[in-house]
XYZ file of C-alpha atoms in Angstrom:
189
model
C 0.000 0.000 0.000
C 2.743 2.449 0.976
C 4.742 1.655 -2.176
C 1.699 2.416 -4.357
C 1.182 5.754 -2.623
C 4.867 6.661 -2.935
C 4.775 5.816 -6.656
C 1.626 7.931 -7.012
C 3.320 10.822 -5.193
C 6.396 10.522 -7.422
C 4.190 10.666 -10.521
C 2.492 13.798 -9.226
C 5.869 15.336 -8.379
C 7.245 14.651 -11.871
C 4.211 16.460 -13.307
C 4.794 19.441 -11.022
C 8.397 19.754 -12.226
C 7.359 19.402 -15.875
C 7.710 22.349 -18.277
C 4.249 21.906 -19.793
C 1.703 24.196 -18.091
C -1.156 21.723 -18.583
C 0.821 18.931 -16.869
C 1.790 21.250 -14.026
C -1.800 22.342 -13.427
C -3.105 18.767 -13.594
C -0.441 17.596 -11.135
C -1.101 20.468 -8.723
C -4.801 19.614 -8.702
C -3.973 15.930 -8.103
C -1.623 16.952 -5.299
C -4.323 19.028 -3.591
C -6.843 16.210 -4.048
C -4.350 13.765 -2.529
C -4.162 15.943 0.596
C -7.941 16.021 0.872
C -8.493 12.286 0.447
C -5.409 10.098 0.918
C -2.884 11.954 3.079
C -1.506 10.151 6.115
C 1.322 11.270 8.346
C 3.424 8.234 7.424
C 3.634 9.538 3.839
C 5.255 12.778 4.974
C 8.922 11.788 4.457
C 8.069 10.975 0.842
C 5.948 14.062 0.240
C 7.536 16.969 2.035
C 10.912 17.146 0.362
C 13.158 20.072 -0.346
C 12.789 19.514 -4.079
C 8.999 19.629 -3.906
C 9.012 22.760 -1.772
C 11.469 24.526 -4.112
C 9.268 23.572 -7.069
C 6.074 24.806 -5.405
C 7.693 28.077 -4.376
C 9.015 28.686 -7.885
C 5.587 27.901 -9.336
C 4.132 30.676 -7.164
C 5.738 33.045 -9.682
C 4.451 31.181 -12.737
C 3.027 33.333 -15.539
C -0.294 31.503 -15.242
C -2.301 32.883 -12.311
C -4.141 29.580 -11.961
C -0.900 27.642 -11.547
C 0.567 30.178 -9.132
C -2.601 30.136 -6.995
C -2.712 26.330 -6.862
C 1.001 26.182 -6.023
C 0.444 28.639 -3.164
C -2.503 26.526 -1.949
C -0.378 23.382 -2.071
C 2.348 25.110 -0.051
C -0.175 26.229 2.550
C -1.576 22.700 2.708
C 1.921 21.339 3.339
C 2.508 23.798 6.179
C -0.828 23.007 7.812
C -0.143 19.258 7.908
C 3.570 19.221 8.611
C 4.904 17.216 11.515
C 6.987 19.364 13.875
C 9.934 16.998 13.410
C 10.085 17.831 9.693
C 10.450 21.560 10.177
C 14.232 21.568 10.569
C 14.454 19.698 7.265
C 12.442 22.243 5.279
C 13.431 25.433 7.070
C 16.531 25.977 4.882
C 14.274 25.965 1.807
C 11.911 28.527 3.297
C 14.833 30.753 4.278
C 16.647 30.515 0.935
C 15.446 33.850 -0.458
C 18.479 34.074 -2.730
C 17.401 31.028 -4.766
C 14.803 33.065 -6.642
C 14.769 36.734 -7.489
C 11.041 36.751 -8.203
C 9.088 38.764 -5.677
C 6.055 36.448 -5.647
C 8.295 33.562 -4.623
C 9.698 35.641 -1.761
C 6.194 36.701 -0.772
C 5.046 33.076 -0.633
C 8.101 32.047 1.397
C 7.063 34.653 3.966
C 3.441 33.456 3.908
C 4.574 29.874 4.500
C 6.844 30.957 7.360
C 3.870 32.767 8.870
C 1.720 29.627 8.494
C 4.486 27.556 10.028
C 4.679 29.882 13.044
C 0.977 29.318 13.623
C 1.069 25.561 13.013
C 4.169 24.782 15.114
C 4.949 27.709 17.423
C 7.224 25.824 19.800
C 9.483 24.462 17.065
C 9.558 27.811 15.290
C 10.457 29.631 18.512
C 13.391 27.266 18.984
C 14.673 28.232 15.525
C 14.187 32.000 15.740
C 17.919 32.625 15.906
C 18.105 31.309 12.342
C 14.827 32.717 11.042
C 14.781 36.302 12.341
C 17.934 37.591 10.574
C 16.651 36.349 7.216
C 13.145 37.738 7.633
C 14.492 41.063 8.927
C 16.483 41.403 5.695
C 13.242 40.931 3.768
C 11.712 43.825 5.727
C 14.035 46.036 3.666
C 13.009 44.571 0.299
C 12.372 46.968 -2.573
C 8.939 45.485 -3.339
C 6.271 46.990 -1.019
C 4.216 43.766 -0.918
C 7.225 41.757 0.269
C 8.182 44.430 2.772
C 4.682 44.535 4.302
C 4.425 40.746 4.404
C 7.850 40.465 6.036
C 6.703 42.793 8.836
C 3.560 40.736 9.362
C 5.560 37.502 9.317
C 8.096 38.924 11.772
C 5.267 39.723 14.181
C 3.907 36.166 13.873
C 7.372 34.721 14.420
C 7.989 36.853 17.496
C 4.580 35.891 18.877
C 5.858 32.318 19.187
C 7.971 33.508 22.114
C 6.638 32.753 25.559
C 8.919 35.108 27.477
C 6.495 37.330 29.384
C 9.097 40.112 29.599
C 9.433 40.397 25.818
C 5.874 39.744 24.614
C 4.548 43.278 25.366
C 7.409 44.785 23.344
C 7.034 42.665 20.203
C 5.283 45.392 18.170
C 7.992 47.880 19.197
C 10.756 45.420 18.296
C 9.262 44.908 14.848
C 9.022 48.688 14.385
C 12.704 48.986 15.323
C 13.651 46.530 12.622
C 11.506 48.433 10.112
C 12.958 51.777 11.168
C 16.140 51.735 13.269
C 15.569 55.340 14.344
C 12.975 53.947 16.793
C 15.582 52.002 18.774
C 16.437 54.738 21.276
C 12.784 55.406 22.088
C 12.084 51.660 22.454
C 15.065 51.131 24.773
C 13.707 53.794 27.118
C 10.374 51.996 27.397
């Protein structure tokens, strides 16, 4: 049974990485259907791979709006079902903003990081030392949509903290990253 599912997943994945737009769209729809009907946690090591995540993120910038929307939906579906033990494996992919210069890909990376912070706050909070520097760089992006999303994602990431001394200052900390001239005022609070 597992072998059949893995073969089915591999077929879907090969369609997603295809160059033909019709094959990509068909495979994305099959992938989303698979999550609705057949997904089980034991399939995760075969489904949530770096290659698949890179492909989905790159498809978020596809010239076809339908493909980019379905790729974004598939990415969100992955983040909502991910096992907390898989996060360290996929985090480098989500933080690899240099792999694509397309702003929609960067925007979707930030959206997925935000979703991940909500789905697995404890694991995300344990990895903030790796995540925050990368997301703070994106808060200075030239594209306004990416910049705004990075600020929102930074707030979600910081909200995974459970340190009662820091939690009230999270909005101020995010504002300091957005505009360093606020640092002095924030320190005095």
